[in-house]
Short mmCIF file of C-alpha atoms in Angstrom, two decimals:
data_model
loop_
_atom_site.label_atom_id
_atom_site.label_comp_id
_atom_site.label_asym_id
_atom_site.label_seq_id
_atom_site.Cartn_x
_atom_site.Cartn_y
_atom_site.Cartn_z
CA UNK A 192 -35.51 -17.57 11.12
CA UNK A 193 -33.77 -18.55 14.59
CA UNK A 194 -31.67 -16.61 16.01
CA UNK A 195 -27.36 -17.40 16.27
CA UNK A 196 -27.85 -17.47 20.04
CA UNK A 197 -30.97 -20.15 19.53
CA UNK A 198 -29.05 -21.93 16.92
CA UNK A 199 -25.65 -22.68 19.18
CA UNK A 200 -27.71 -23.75 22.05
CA UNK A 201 -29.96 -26.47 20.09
CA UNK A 202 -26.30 -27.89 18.53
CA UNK A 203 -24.90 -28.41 22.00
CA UNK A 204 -28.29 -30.19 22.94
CA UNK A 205 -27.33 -33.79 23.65
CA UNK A 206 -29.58 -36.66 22.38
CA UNK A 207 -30.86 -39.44 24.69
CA UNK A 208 -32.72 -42.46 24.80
CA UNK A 209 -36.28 -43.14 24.71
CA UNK A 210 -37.27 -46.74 25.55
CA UNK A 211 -40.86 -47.09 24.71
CA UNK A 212 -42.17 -50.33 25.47
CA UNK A 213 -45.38 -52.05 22.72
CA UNK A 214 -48.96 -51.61 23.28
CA UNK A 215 -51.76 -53.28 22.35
CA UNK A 216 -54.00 -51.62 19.68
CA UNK A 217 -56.42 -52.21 17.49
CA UNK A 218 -55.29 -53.94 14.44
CA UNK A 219 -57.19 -51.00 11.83
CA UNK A 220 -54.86 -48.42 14.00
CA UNK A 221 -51.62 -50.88 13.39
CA UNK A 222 -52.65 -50.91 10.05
CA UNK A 223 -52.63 -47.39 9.40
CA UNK A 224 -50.09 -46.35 11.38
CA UNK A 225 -47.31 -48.88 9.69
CA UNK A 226 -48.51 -47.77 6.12
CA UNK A 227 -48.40 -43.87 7.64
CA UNK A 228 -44.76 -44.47 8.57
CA UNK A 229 -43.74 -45.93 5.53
CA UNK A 230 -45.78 -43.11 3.04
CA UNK A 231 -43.41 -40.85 4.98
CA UNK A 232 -40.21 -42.81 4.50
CA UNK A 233 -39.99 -43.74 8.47
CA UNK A 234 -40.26 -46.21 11.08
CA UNK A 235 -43.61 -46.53 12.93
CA UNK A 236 -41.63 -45.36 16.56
CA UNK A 237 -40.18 -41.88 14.23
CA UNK A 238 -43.72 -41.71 13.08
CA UNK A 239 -45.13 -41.90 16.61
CA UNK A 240 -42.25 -39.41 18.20
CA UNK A 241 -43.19 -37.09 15.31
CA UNK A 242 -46.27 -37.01 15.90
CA UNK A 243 -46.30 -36.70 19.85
CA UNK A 244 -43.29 -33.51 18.85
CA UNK A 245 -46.45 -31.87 16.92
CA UNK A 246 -48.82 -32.34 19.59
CA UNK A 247 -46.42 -30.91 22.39
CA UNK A 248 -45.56 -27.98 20.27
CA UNK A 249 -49.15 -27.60 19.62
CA UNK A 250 -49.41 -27.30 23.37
CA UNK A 251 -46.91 -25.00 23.57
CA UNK A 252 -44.13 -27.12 24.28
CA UNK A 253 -41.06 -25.84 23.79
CA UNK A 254 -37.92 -28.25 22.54
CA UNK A 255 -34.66 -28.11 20.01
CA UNK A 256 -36.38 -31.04 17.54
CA UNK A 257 -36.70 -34.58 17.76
CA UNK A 258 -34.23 -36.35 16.47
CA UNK A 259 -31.98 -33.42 15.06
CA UNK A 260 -32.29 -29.38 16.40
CA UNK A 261 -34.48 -27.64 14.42
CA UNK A 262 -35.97 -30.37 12.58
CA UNK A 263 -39.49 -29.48 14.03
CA UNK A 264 -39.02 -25.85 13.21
CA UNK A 265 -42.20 -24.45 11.25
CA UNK A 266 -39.86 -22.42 8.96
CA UNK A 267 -38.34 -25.30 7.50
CA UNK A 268 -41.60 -25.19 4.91
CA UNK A 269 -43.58 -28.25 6.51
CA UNK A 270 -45.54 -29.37 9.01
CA UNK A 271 -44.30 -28.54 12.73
#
């Protein structure tokens, strides 16, 4: 479990914009990565931030969450 000290400074984290611009890809990868994102209830660009937020922490990486703090925790019972 995080800390109170971890926990206040991940709420006063403020959220900015990513502007991501399309890429060409196969269409097998579109495929699978628009029925990936909606399996798991979310846009292909959530699915695609997600994912990149597992690689980093993989890496080491070290953040307050993606698109809330703490919502990449691996103590919140999923996958990082």
């Amino acid at each position: 479990m995080r800390s109170d000290a971890s926990q206040n400074s991940a709420s006063r984290e403020t959220k900015g914009f990513i502007m991501l611009r399309g890429a060409m890809v196969m269409i097998s990868f579109r495929e699978s990565l628009f029925d990936a994102a909606n399996r798991a209830g979310m846009t292909p660009n959530e699915f695609c931030l997600q994912a990149a937020a597992e690689k980093l922490r993989a890496s080491g990486r070290q953040f307050a969450g993606v698109f809330a703090p703490g919502d990449t925790d691996t103590d919140r019972g999923g996958a990082n």
